[in-house]
Coordinates of C-alpha atoms in Angstrom, one line a residue:
Chain A
X25 CA -17.2 32.8 -15.2
X26 CA -15.5 35.7 -17.1
X27 CA -13.1 35.0 -19.9
X28 CA -14.0 31.4 -20.4
X29 CA -12.8 30.4 -23.8
X30 CA -13.6 26.7 -23.5
X31 CA -16.7 25.0 -24.9
X32 CA -19.1 26.6 -22.5
X33 CA -22.1 24.3 -22.5
X34 CA -23.1 20.8 -23.0
X35 CA -24.3 20.6 -26.7
X36 CA -20.9 20.4 -28.4
X37 CA -19.8 22.1 -31.6
X38 CA -21.9 20.8 -34.4
X39 CA -20.4 19.1 -37.4
X40 CA -21.3 22.2 -39.6
X41 CA -19.3 24.6 -37.4
X42 CA -16.1 22.7 -37.8
X43 CA -13.5 24.1 -40.2
X44 CA -13.8 22.6 -43.6
X45 CA -10.0 22.3 -43.9
X46 CA -7.2 20.9 -41.8
X47 CA -6.2 22.5 -38.6
X48 CA -3.6 24.4 -40.4
X49 CA -6.2 26.1 -42.6
X50 CA -5.0 24.6 -45.8
X51 CA -6.5 22.0 -48.1
X52 CA -4.8 18.7 -47.6
X53 CA -3.0 17.2 -50.6
X54 CA -3.8 13.6 -51.7
X55 CA -0.5 12.4 -50.3
X56 CA -1.0 14.1 -47.0
X57 CA -4.4 12.6 -46.7
X58 CA -3.1 9.1 -47.3
X59 CA -0.4 9.6 -44.6
X60 CA -3.0 10.9 -42.1
X61 CA -5.3 7.9 -42.7
X62 CA -2.3 5.5 -42.4
X63 CA -1.3 7.1 -39.1
X64 CA -4.8 7.0 -37.7
X65 CA -5.2 3.3 -38.8
X66 CA -2.1 2.4 -36.9
X67 CA -3.3 4.3 -33.8
X68 CA -6.7 2.7 -34.0
X69 CA -5.1 -0.8 -34.3
X70 CA -2.9 -0.1 -31.3
X71 CA -5.9 1.1 -29.3
X72 CA -8.1 -1.8 -30.3
X73 CA -5.6 -4.6 -30.5
X74 CA -5.9 -5.9 -27.0
X75 CA -9.7 -5.9 -27.4
X76 CA -9.7 -7.7 -30.7
X77 CA -7.4 -10.3 -29.2
X78 CA -9.6 -10.8 -26.2
X79 CA -12.4 -11.8 -28.7
X80 CA -10.1 -14.3 -30.2
X81 CA -9.0 -15.7 -26.9
X82 CA -12.6 -16.0 -25.6
X83 CA -13.5 -18.3 -28.5
X84 CA -10.6 -20.6 -28.1
X85 CA -11.5 -24.2 -27.3
X86 CA -10.4 -25.6 -24.0
X87 CA -7.4 -27.5 -25.3
X88 CA -6.0 -24.5 -27.1
X89 CA -6.2 -21.8 -24.5
X90 CA -2.5 -21.0 -24.5
X91 CA -2.1 -21.1 -28.3
X92 CA 0.2 -18.5 -29.9
X93 CA -1.8 -17.5 -32.9
X94 CA -3.5 -14.2 -33.6
X95 CA -6.5 -14.9 -35.8
X96 CA -9.7 -13.2 -34.6
X97 CA -11.7 -16.4 -35.0
X98 CA -9.4 -19.1 -33.8
X99 CA -9.4 -22.7 -35.2
X100 CA -12.1 -24.7 -33.6
X101 CA -13.8 -21.6 -32.3
X102 CA -16.4 -22.2 -29.6
X103 CA -18.6 -20.2 -27.3
X104 CA -18.1 -22.7 -24.4
X105 CA -16.2 -20.1 -22.4
X106 CA -19.2 -17.8 -22.4
X107 CA -21.5 -20.6 -21.4
X108 CA -19.3 -21.8 -18.5
X109 CA -18.7 -18.2 -17.2
X110 CA -22.5 -17.5 -17.3
X111 CA -23.7 -20.7 -15.8
X112 CA -20.8 -22.2 -13.7
X113 CA -19.4 -19.1 -12.0
X114 CA -20.9 -16.4 -9.8
X115 CA -20.4 -13.7 -12.5
X116 CA -24.1 -12.9 -12.9
X117 CA -24.4 -12.4 -9.1
X118 CA -21.3 -10.2 -9.0
X119 CA -22.6 -8.1 -11.9
X120 CA -26.0 -7.8 -10.1
X121 CA -24.2 -6.7 -6.9
X122 CA -22.2 -4.1 -8.8
X123 CA -25.3 -2.9 -10.6
X124 CA -27.3 -2.4 -7.4
X125 CA -24.5 -0.7 -5.5
X126 CA -23.7 1.5 -8.5
X127 CA -27.2 2.6 -9.2
X128 CA -27.8 3.5 -5.5
X129 CA -24.5 5.4 -5.4
X130 CA -25.2 7.4 -8.5
X131 CA -28.6 8.5 -7.2
X132 CA -27.4 9.5 -3.8
X133 CA -24.4 11.4 -5.3
X134 CA -26.6 13.2 -7.7
X135 CA -29.1 14.2 -5.1
X136 CA -26.5 15.6 -2.8
X137 CA -24.5 17.4 -5.5
X138 CA -27.4 18.9 -7.3
X139 CA -28.6 21.0 -4.4
X140 CA -25.2 22.0 -3.1
X141 CA -24.1 23.1 -6.6
X142 CA -27.2 25.3 -6.8
X143 CA -26.1 27.1 -3.6
X144 CA -22.6 27.6 -5.0
X145 CA -23.9 28.9 -8.3
X146 CA -26.6 31.2 -7.2
X147 CA -25.8 32.5 -3.7
X148 CA -23.0 34.4 -2.1
X149 CA -22.6 33.2 1.4
X150 CA -19.8 33.1 4.0
X151 CA -17.5 30.1 3.4
X152 CA -18.4 29.8 -0.3
X153 CA -14.8 30.4 -1.6
X154 CA -13.3 28.2 1.1
X155 CA -15.8 25.5 0.4
X156 CA -15.0 25.5 -3.4
X157 CA -11.3 25.4 -2.6
X158 CA -11.8 22.5 -0.2
X159 CA -13.8 20.7 -2.8
X160 CA -10.9 21.0 -5.2
X161 CA -8.4 20.0 -2.5
X162 CA -10.2 16.7 -1.9
X163 CA -9.2 15.7 -5.5
X164 CA -5.6 15.6 -4.3
X165 CA -6.1 13.1 -1.5
X166 CA -4.6 9.8 -2.5
X167 CA -7.2 7.1 -2.4
X168 CA -4.9 4.8 -0.4
X169 CA -4.8 7.5 2.3
X170 CA -8.6 7.3 3.1
X171 CA -8.8 3.5 2.8
X172 CA -7.3 2.7 6.3
X173 CA -9.6 5.1 8.2
X174 CA -12.6 4.1 6.2
X175 CA -11.9 0.5 6.8
X176 CA -11.5 1.0 10.6
X177 CA -14.6 3.2 10.6
X178 CA -16.5 0.4 8.8
X179 CA -15.3 -2.2 11.2
X180 CA -16.4 -0.1 14.2
X181 CA -19.8 0.6 12.7
X182 CA -20.1 -3.1 11.6
X183 CA -20.5 -2.0 8.0
X184 CA -17.9 -4.4 6.5
X185 CA -19.4 -7.0 4.2
X186 CA -22.5 -4.9 3.7
X187 CA -23.6 -2.8 0.8
X188 CA -24.7 0.0 3.2
X189 CA -21.0 1.0 3.7
X190 CA -20.2 0.6 0.0
X191 CA -23.0 2.9 -1.1
X192 CA -22.3 5.6 1.5
X193 CA -18.6 5.7 0.9
X194 CA -18.8 5.6 -2.9
X195 CA -21.5 8.2 -3.2
X196 CA -19.6 10.8 -1.2
X197 CA -16.3 10.3 -2.9
X198 CA -17.6 11.6 -6.2
X199 CA -19.6 14.5 -4.8
X200 CA -16.9 17.2 -5.0
X201 CA -16.3 16.6 -8.7
X202 CA -20.1 16.5 -9.4
X203 CA -20.6 19.8 -7.6
X204 CA -17.9 21.5 -9.7
X205 CA -19.5 20.2 -12.9
X206 CA -23.0 21.1 -12.0
X207 CA -22.1 24.5 -10.6
X208 CA -20.3 25.3 -13.9
X209 CA -23.4 24.2 -15.9
X210 CA -25.9 26.1 -13.7
X211 CA -23.9 29.3 -14.2
X212 CA -24.3 29.0 -18.0
X213 CA -28.1 29.1 -17.6
X214 CA -29.2 32.8 -17.5
X215 CA -30.4 33.8 -14.1
X216 CA -33.1 35.9 -15.7
X217 CA -35.2 32.8 -16.4
X218 CA -35.4 32.1 -12.7
X219 CA -36.1 35.8 -11.9
X220 CA -38.9 35.8 -14.4
X221 CA -40.4 32.8 -12.7
X222 CA -40.1 34.6 -9.3
X223 CA -41.9 37.6 -10.7
X224 CA -44.7 35.2 -11.7
X225 CA -44.9 34.1 -8.1
X226 CA -42.5 31.3 -7.7
X227 CA -40.3 31.2 -4.6
X228 CA -36.6 31.1 -5.3
X229 CA -36.3 27.4 -4.5
X230 CA -39.4 26.7 -6.6
X231 CA -37.7 28.4 -9.5
X232 CA -34.7 26.1 -9.0
X233 CA -36.9 23.1 -9.0
X234 CA -39.1 24.1 -11.9
X235 CA -36.8 26.1 -14.1
X236 CA -33.1 25.4 -13.5
X237 CA -33.2 21.7 -12.8
X238 CA -35.2 20.8 -15.9
X239 CA -32.9 23.0 -18.0
X240 CA -29.9 21.2 -16.5
X241 CA -31.0 17.7 -17.5
X242 CA -28.0 17.1 -19.7
X243 CA -25.6 18.1 -16.9
X244 CA -27.5 16.0 -14.4
X245 CA -27.3 13.0 -16.8
X246 CA -23.5 13.6 -17.1
X247 CA -23.0 13.7 -13.4
X248 CA -25.2 10.6 -13.0
X249 CA -23.0 8.8 -15.6
X250 CA -19.8 10.0 -14.0
X251 CA -20.8 8.7 -10.6
X252 CA -22.1 5.5 -12.2
X253 CA -18.9 4.8 -14.1
X254 CA -16.7 5.7 -11.1
X255 CA -18.6 3.3 -8.8
X256 CA -18.9 0.6 -11.4
X257 CA -15.1 0.6 -11.9
X258 CA -14.3 0.8 -8.2
X259 CA -11.9 -1.9 -7.0
X260 CA -10.1 -0.9 -3.9
X261 CA -13.0 0.2 -1.7
X262 CA -14.7 -3.1 -2.5
X263 CA -11.5 -4.9 -1.8
X264 CA -11.3 -3.6 1.8
X265 CA -15.0 -3.6 2.6
X266 CA -16.3 -6.8 1.0
X267 CA -14.8 -10.3 1.5
X268 CA -17.7 -12.7 1.6
X269 CA -18.2 -14.6 -1.6
X270 CA -21.9 -13.8 -2.3
X271 CA -21.2 -10.0 -1.8
X272 CA -18.4 -9.5 -4.3
X273 CA -18.6 -6.9 -7.0
X274 CA -17.5 -7.9 -10.5
X275 CA -14.1 -6.2 -10.1
X276 CA -13.3 -8.3 -7.1
X277 CA -14.8 -11.4 -8.5
X278 CA -13.0 -11.1 -11.8
X279 CA -9.6 -10.4 -10.2
X280 CA -10.0 -13.4 -7.9
X281 CA -11.1 -15.4 -10.9
X282 CA -7.8 -14.7 -12.6
X283 CA -5.9 -15.6 -9.5
X284 CA -7.6 -18.9 -9.1
X285 CA -7.6 -20.0 -12.7
X286 CA -4.5 -18.6 -14.0
X287 CA -4.8 -20.6 -17.1
X288 CA -8.6 -20.2 -17.7
X289 CA -7.7 -17.4 -20.0
X290 CA -10.7 -18.0 -22.3
X291 CA -13.1 -17.6 -19.4
X292 CA -11.5 -14.4 -18.2
X293 CA -11.7 -13.1 -21.8
X294 CA -15.4 -14.1 -22.2
X295 CA -16.3 -12.5 -18.9
X296 CA -14.4 -9.3 -19.8
X297 CA -16.4 -9.1 -23.1
X298 CA -19.7 -9.5 -21.4
X299 CA -18.9 -6.9 -18.8
X300 CA -17.5 -4.4 -21.2
X301 CA -20.0 -4.4 -24.0
X302 CA -22.8 -2.5 -22.2
X303 CA -20.3 -0.1 -20.5
X304 CA -18.5 0.7 -23.8
X305 CA -21.8 1.2 -25.6
X306 CA -23.0 3.6 -22.9
X307 CA -19.7 5.3 -22.9
X308 CA -19.4 5.8 -26.6
X309 CA -23.0 6.9 -26.8
X310 CA -22.5 9.6 -24.1
X311 CA -18.8 10.4 -24.6
X312 CA -19.5 13.7 -26.4
X313 CA -21.5 15.0 -23.4
X314 CA -19.1 13.4 -20.9
X315 CA -16.2 15.4 -22.3
X316 CA -18.0 18.8 -22.6
X317 CA -19.1 18.2 -19.0
X318 CA -15.5 18.1 -18.0
X319 CA -14.6 21.2 -19.9
X320 CA -17.7 23.1 -18.7
X321 CA -17.3 22.4 -15.1
X322 CA -13.7 21.8 -14.4
X323 CA -11.9 23.8 -17.0
X324 CA -12.1 27.5 -16.8
X325 CA -9.6 29.6 -18.7
Chain B
X21 CA -27.5 -16.5 -8.4
X22 CA -29.7 -17.3 -5.5
X23 CA -32.9 -15.4 -4.7
X24 CA -31.5 -14.9 -1.2
X25 CA -28.5 -13.0 -2.3
X26 CA -30.6 -10.8 -4.6
X27 CA -33.0 -9.9 -1.8
X28 CA -30.2 -9.1 0.5
X29 CA -28.5 -6.8 -2.0
X30 CA -31.7 -5.0 -2.9
X31 CA -32.8 -4.7 0.7
X32 CA -29.5 -3.3 1.9
X33 CA -29.2 -0.7 -0.8
X34 CA -32.9 0.2 -0.5
X35 CA -32.5 0.6 3.2
X36 CA -29.4 2.8 2.7
X37 CA -31.3 5.1 0.3
X38 CA -34.2 5.4 2.7
X39 CA -31.9 6.1 5.6
X40 CA -30.0 8.7 3.7
X41 CA -33.2 10.4 2.6
X42 CA -34.4 10.4 6.2
X43 CA -31.2 11.9 7.5
X44 CA -31.2 14.6 4.9
X45 CA -34.8 15.4 5.8
X46 CA -34.0 15.6 9.5
X47 CA -30.9 17.7 8.8
X48 CA -32.8 20.2 6.6
X49 CA -35.7 20.4 9.0
X50 CA -33.4 21.0 12.0
X51 CA -31.5 23.7 10.1
X52 CA -34.7 25.3 9.0
X53 CA -36.0 25.5 12.6
X54 CA -32.7 26.8 13.9
X55 CA -31.6 29.2 11.2
X56 CA -34.9 30.5 9.8
X57 CA -37.3 30.3 12.7
X58 CA -35.0 31.0 15.7
X59 CA -32.0 32.9 14.4
X60 CA -33.6 34.5 11.4
X61 CA -30.2 34.2 9.7
X62 CA -29.8 35.9 6.3
X63 CA -27.8 33.1 4.6
X64 CA -30.1 30.3 5.8
X65 CA -31.1 29.0 2.4
X66 CA -27.6 28.4 0.9
X67 CA -26.4 26.8 4.1
X68 CA -29.3 24.5 4.1
X69 CA -28.6 23.5 0.5
X70 CA -25.0 22.8 1.2
X71 CA -25.5 21.0 4.5
X72 CA -26.0 17.4 3.2
X73 CA -22.9 17.5 1.1
X74 CA -21.0 19.2 3.9
X75 CA -22.0 16.6 6.4
X76 CA -21.3 13.8 4.0
X77 CA -17.8 15.1 3.2
X78 CA -17.1 15.8 6.8
X79 CA -18.0 12.3 7.9
X80 CA -16.3 10.5 5.0
X81 CA -13.3 12.7 4.2
X82 CA -12.6 15.2 7.0
X83 CA -13.1 12.8 9.9
X84 CA -11.1 10.0 8.3
X85 CA -8.3 12.5 7.6
X86 CA -8.3 13.7 11.3
X87 CA -8.4 10.0 12.4
X88 CA -5.4 9.4 10.1
X89 CA -3.6 12.4 11.5
X90 CA -4.2 11.1 15.0
X91 CA -2.9 7.6 14.1
X92 CA 0.2 9.1 12.5
X93 CA 1.5 10.0 16.0
X94 CA 1.0 6.4 17.3
X95 CA 2.7 3.1 16.8
X96 CA -0.6 1.4 15.7
X97 CA 0.1 -1.8 13.9
X98 CA -1.1 -5.4 13.7
X99 CA 0.3 -6.0 17.1
X100 CA -1.1 -2.8 18.5
X101 CA -4.5 -3.0 16.9
X102 CA -7.6 -1.3 18.1
X103 CA -9.0 2.1 18.8
X104 CA -5.9 4.2 19.6
X105 CA -7.9 7.0 21.4
X106 CA -6.4 10.5 21.4
X107 CA -2.8 10.2 20.1
X108 CA -2.7 6.7 21.6
X109 CA -1.9 8.2 24.9
X110 CA -4.0 6.0 27.1
X111 CA -2.5 2.8 25.5
X112 CA 1.1 4.1 25.6
X113 CA 1.3 4.1 21.8
X114 CA 2.2 7.8 21.4
X115 CA 5.5 8.2 19.6
X116 CA 5.5 11.9 18.7
X117 CA 6.9 12.8 15.4
X118 CA 8.9 9.6 15.2
X119 CA 6.8 8.2 12.3
X120 CA 7.4 11.3 10.3
X121 CA 11.1 11.2 10.7
X122 CA 11.2 7.5 10.0
X123 CA 9.6 8.1 6.6
X124 CA 12.8 9.7 5.4
X125 CA 15.2 7.3 7.3
X126 CA 13.9 3.7 7.3
X127 CA 12.7 1.8 4.3
X128 CA 9.1 2.5 3.7
X129 CA 8.5 -1.0 2.2
X130 CA 10.7 -4.0 2.9
X131 CA 13.8 -2.5 1.3
X132 CA 12.8 0.6 -0.6
X133 CA 12.9 4.0 1.1
X134 CA 11.1 7.3 0.6
X135 CA 13.6 8.9 -1.8
X136 CA 13.7 6.0 -4.2
X137 CA 9.9 5.8 -4.2
X138 CA 9.7 9.5 -4.8
X139 CA 12.2 9.2 -7.7
X140 CA 10.1 6.3 -9.2
X141 CA 6.9 8.4 -8.8
X142 CA 8.4 11.5 -10.5
X143 CA 9.7 9.3 -13.4
X144 CA 6.3 7.6 -13.6
X145 CA 4.3 10.8 -13.5
X146 CA 6.5 12.8 -15.8
X147 CA 6.9 10.2 -18.5
X148 CA 3.1 9.4 -18.5
X149 CA 1.9 12.9 -18.6
X150 CA 4.4 13.9 -21.3
X151 CA 3.4 10.9 -23.5
X152 CA -0.3 11.5 -22.8
X153 CA -0.1 15.1 -23.9
X154 CA 2.1 14.5 -26.9
X155 CA 0.1 11.5 -28.1
X156 CA -3.2 13.2 -27.4
X157 CA -2.1 16.3 -29.2
X158 CA -0.8 14.4 -32.2
X159 CA -4.0 12.3 -32.6
X160 CA -6.2 15.4 -32.1
X161 CA -4.4 17.3 -34.8
X162 CA -4.7 14.3 -37.1
X163 CA -8.5 14.0 -36.4
X164 CA -9.3 17.7 -36.5
X165 CA -10.3 17.9 -40.1
X166 CA -13.1 16.8 -42.4
X167 CA -12.3 13.3 -43.5
X168 CA -13.9 10.0 -44.2
X169 CA -14.1 7.5 -41.3
X170 CA -13.5 10.2 -38.7
X171 CA -16.2 8.9 -36.4
X172 CA -14.9 5.3 -36.6
X173 CA -11.3 6.4 -35.9
X174 CA -12.5 8.4 -33.0
X175 CA -14.6 5.6 -31.5
X176 CA -11.8 3.0 -31.9
X177 CA -9.1 5.3 -30.4
X178 CA -11.4 6.2 -27.4
X179 CA -11.8 2.5 -26.6
X180 CA -9.1 2.2 -24.0
X181 CA -10.8 4.9 -22.0
X182 CA -14.2 3.3 -22.5
X183 CA -13.4 -0.1 -21.2
X184 CA -13.7 -0.7 -17.5
X185 CA -10.2 -0.1 -16.2
X186 CA -10.0 -3.3 -14.1
X187 CA -10.7 -5.3 -17.2
X188 CA -8.1 -3.5 -19.3
X189 CA -5.5 -4.1 -16.6
X190 CA -6.3 -7.8 -16.2
X191 CA -6.0 -8.2 -20.0
X192 CA -2.7 -6.2 -20.2
X193 CA -1.3 -8.2 -17.3
X194 CA -2.1 -11.4 -19.1
X195 CA -0.7 -10.1 -22.4
X196 CA 2.6 -9.3 -20.6
X197 CA 2.9 -13.0 -19.6
X198 CA 6.4 -14.3 -20.5
X199 CA 5.4 -17.3 -22.5
X200 CA 1.8 -16.8 -23.7
X201 CA 1.3 -13.0 -23.7
X202 CA 0.7 -11.3 -27.0
X203 CA 3.5 -8.8 -26.4
X204 CA 6.2 -11.3 -26.3
X205 CA 4.6 -13.3 -29.2
X206 CA 4.6 -10.2 -31.3
X207 CA 8.2 -9.5 -30.4
X208 CA 8.9 -13.1 -31.4
X209 CA 7.4 -12.5 -34.8
X210 CA 9.8 -9.6 -35.2
X211 CA 12.7 -11.9 -34.2
X212 CA 13.2 -10.3 -30.8
X213 CA 14.0 -12.3 -27.7
X214 CA 11.1 -12.5 -25.2
X215 CA 11.2 -10.0 -22.4
X216 CA 10.5 -10.6 -18.7
X217 CA 7.8 -7.9 -18.4
X218 CA 6.4 -9.0 -15.0
X219 CA 9.6 -10.0 -13.2
X220 CA 12.4 -7.7 -14.4
X221 CA 12.4 -4.3 -12.6
X222 CA 13.3 -2.3 -15.7
X223 CA 10.9 -4.0 -18.1
X224 CA 8.1 -4.1 -15.5
X225 CA 8.3 -0.4 -15.0
X226 CA 8.2 0.0 -18.8
X227 CA 5.2 -2.3 -19.0
X228 CA 3.4 -0.1 -16.4
X229 CA 4.1 3.0 -18.5
X230 CA 3.0 1.3 -21.8
X231 CA -0.2 0.3 -20.2
X232 CA -1.0 3.6 -18.7
X233 CA 0.0 5.5 -21.8
X234 CA -2.4 3.3 -23.7
X235 CA -5.1 4.0 -21.1
X236 CA -4.5 7.8 -20.8
X237 CA -4.0 9.1 -24.4
X238 CA -7.8 9.0 -25.3
X239 CA -8.8 11.4 -22.5
X240 CA -6.1 13.9 -23.6
X241 CA -7.0 13.5 -27.2
X242 CA -10.7 14.2 -26.6
X243 CA -10.0 17.2 -24.4
X244 CA -7.5 18.7 -26.9
X245 CA -9.9 18.0 -29.8
X246 CA -12.6 20.0 -27.9
X247 CA -10.1 22.8 -27.5
X248 CA -9.1 22.7 -31.2
X249 CA -12.8 22.9 -32.2
X250 CA -13.2 26.1 -30.2
X251 CA -10.5 27.9 -32.2
X252 CA -12.1 30.0 -34.9
X253 CA -11.0 29.1 -38.5
X254 CA -10.7 32.9 -39.1
X255 CA -7.3 33.0 -37.3
X256 CA -5.9 30.5 -39.7
X257 CA -7.3 32.2 -42.7
X258 CA -5.7 35.5 -41.6
X259 CA -2.4 33.8 -41.0
X260 CA -2.5 32.1 -44.4
X261 CA -3.1 35.5 -46.0
X262 CA -0.1 36.9 -44.2
X263 CA 1.9 34.1 -45.6
X264 CA 2.5 32.1 -42.4
X265 CA 3.6 28.5 -42.7
X266 CA 1.6 25.8 -41.1
X267 CA 4.3 25.2 -38.4
X268 CA 4.2 29.0 -37.7
X269 CA 0.4 28.8 -37.4
X270 CA 0.7 25.9 -35.0
X271 CA 3.2 27.7 -32.8
X272 CA 1.5 31.1 -32.8
X273 CA -2.2 30.3 -33.0
X274 CA -2.9 26.7 -32.1
X275 CA -0.6 26.3 -29.0
X276 CA -1.4 29.6 -27.3
X277 CA -5.2 29.2 -27.9
X278 CA -5.0 25.6 -26.6
X279 CA -3.5 26.8 -23.3
X280 CA -6.7 27.3 -21.4
X281 CA -7.6 23.7 -22.1
X282 CA -4.2 22.2 -21.8
X283 CA -3.1 23.7 -18.5
X284 CA -6.0 22.3 -16.4
X285 CA -5.9 19.0 -18.3
X286 CA -2.2 18.7 -17.4
X287 CA -2.8 19.5 -13.8
X288 CA -5.6 17.0 -13.6
X289 CA -3.5 14.4 -15.5
X290 CA -0.6 14.9 -13.2
X291 CA -2.6 14.5 -10.1
X292 CA -4.4 11.5 -11.5
X293 CA -1.2 9.8 -12.6
X294 CA 0.6 10.6 -9.3
X295 CA -2.4 9.1 -7.4
X296 CA -2.9 6.2 -9.8
X297 CA -3.0 3.1 -7.7
X298 CA -4.7 0.8 -10.2
X299 CA -2.0 0.5 -12.9
X300 CA 1.1 0.0 -10.7
X301 CA -0.9 -2.4 -8.5
X302 CA -2.3 -4.7 -11.3
X303 CA 0.7 -4.7 -13.7
X304 CA 3.1 -5.6 -10.9
X305 CA 1.8 -9.0 -9.8
X306 CA 5.2 -10.0 -8.4
X307 CA 5.2 -7.0 -6.1
X308 CA 8.5 -5.7 -7.3
X309 CA 9.3 -2.7 -5.0
X310 CA 11.1 -1.0 -7.9
X311 CA 7.7 -0.7 -9.6
X312 CA 5.9 0.8 -6.6
X313 CA 5.1 4.5 -6.6
X314 CA 4.3 6.5 -3.4
X315 CA 0.6 5.8 -3.4
X316 CA 0.9 2.0 -3.9
X317 CA 3.5 2.0 -1.1
X318 CA 1.0 3.6 1.2
X319 CA -1.5 0.9 0.4
X320 CA 1.1 -1.9 0.9
X321 CA 2.4 -0.5 4.1
X322 CA -1.1 -0.2 5.6
X323 CA -2.9 -3.3 4.2
X324 CA 0.0 -5.8 3.6
X325 CA 2.4 -4.9 6.3
X326 CA -0.2 -3.6 8.7
X327 CA 2.0 -0.7 9.8
X328 CA -0.9 1.7 10.3
X329 CA 1.0 4.4 12.2
X330 CA 3.9 4.5 9.7
X331 CA 1.5 4.4 6.8
X332 CA -0.5 7.3 8.2
X333 CA 2.5 9.6 8.6
X334 CA 3.8 8.5 5.2
X335 CA 0.4 9.3 3.6
X336 CA 0.4 12.8 5.1
X337 CA 3.9 13.5 3.7
X338 CA 2.8 12.4 0.3
X339 CA -0.4 14.4 0.4
X340 CA 1.5 17.6 1.5
X341 CA 3.9 17.0 -1.4
X342 CA 1.1 16.9 -3.9
X343 CA -0.6 19.9 -2.3
X344 CA 2.5 22.0 -2.5
X345 CA 3.1 21.0 -6.1
X346 CA -0.4 21.8 -7.1
X347 CA -0.5 25.2 -5.4
X348 CA 2.8 26.2 -6.9
X349 CA 1.7 25.1 -10.3
X350 CA -1.6 26.9 -10.1
X351 CA 0.0 30.1 -8.9
X352 CA 2.7 29.8 -11.5
X353 CA 0.3 29.3 -14.4
X354 CA -2.7 31.3 -13.0
X355 CA -4.8 28.6 -14.5
X356 CA -7.7 28.7 -12.0
X357 CA -8.1 32.5 -12.2
X358 CA -11.7 33.5 -12.6
X359 CA -13.1 30.1 -11.4
X360 CA -14.5 31.7 -8.3
X361 CA -16.3 34.8 -9.7

């Protein structure tokens, strides 16, 4: 942990600590400020354009799905697409399936990573360095490489078309990254706090449970979120493990949806909006912590 | 949404959680008896703590890799399907290193061979990472100041990262539609002829890069913004007093001090882009082989052409390639120094 120059812990730099001037250290002139705002507006438009357009498409009436106009609220706007997606497709079921799988996955992943990361942070034991290196190396494995053996394994164990296989496979894939993040965070917590608790009569593991874990709540939340988002967005594992209609996750359901109804563009758009809003809200709410989590655990100068 | 399906889902996942908790308890209990009670081993506690993760990773990553290695020496395919056993010897599937030599000789896909795919992958990775870093750096520098609307700009620019990727990809694929997609319609407004984004090899490759650059810039921007915030303003004040221009300050203060953030972000970005299976898969609905990169080729070879033996050997070649690149890069930049202390 020596020589780390990166944001070391979860609470990010506060507004007040930021330099009052531009990055160059100079006060910006009026003209420069105008140019900067202009550039940022263009960037924001490019970033948000596909999303703004999706809102427009979702509200198009059935006879104008393939219109070529760009207004946010199209002529004859209607919420029919939202209604038909909610009540005439299996989207609610797919979302429910994803939610159940994802929540289970995030919990298992967190449980496994939290304890291992503690061992890596606070103990010196044979195989520690090798273990950390192997954890990093797993990040290099192309996902496509593991899909075949996992598929065959699932077939042999009769775990295809079952959420059991999904939860097990998904929760383990995010464990290496979680361990790195948590280990990085644990190491920023002074070990003296645990030592004091031990002097007061706690065992070492009790000190972990009563002192370190509660102090690491932000990092634990980040890891939970990471695992949650990774599992929520999984497509390929679901594609090889799940094929029965009532078991589909939303990623599978939606991509089939587009295949079947190539022209039901408004319904695809409506579904996309309904799936995205909670995720985007969660993401924006937690993005500050998400990012400092990456820099604290993965990035060491 | 039937009650039946809901009950099944909850039941299966609940059962899995209980089963995993049970297995962890058995594992820990067994290790405790063995290491602490019987062997009185000094490092018993950390080993017990690491054990669940180690077992999980062994079952789901190490074992599949060994299985894949085993298959890579056999001619397992749709015709020869089943448990190959050790090296496929008992079934007469053993082919030695033939699959490995084939990777470099025969087409990996229908027409396209390894070297072309490697070229496409290098082009894909290099252009994406370059544009991610340049775009992210530019936006971070613009945002790194006190200004009105900063939070709104940031939230809007981060949107591509926040949206579930499968949705972003489905939307982009639709927007690249020749007749009805927004991209061609916008080009039309500018008086430009519509482009065959999904069927022409060159334009499809470009469409993939456009999509992935759009997806990837926010991550780099946020990481670099974090790095910029950790640089003390004192440096800039000192530089200003010494009469340094802002471009000099950028070259001699900002860039060197961003290095500890940039280097790992570039490694991560390179690995992620190299291994990105989503974008080249979704933005290429016509399965143009000119738009495939190495990892999508592995997926097609295995799951569309069912050439399991070939795909396994091919996958190991690709994995080794990435491993060597990463080790060389890390050695060269010394970027992970100090991560183990």
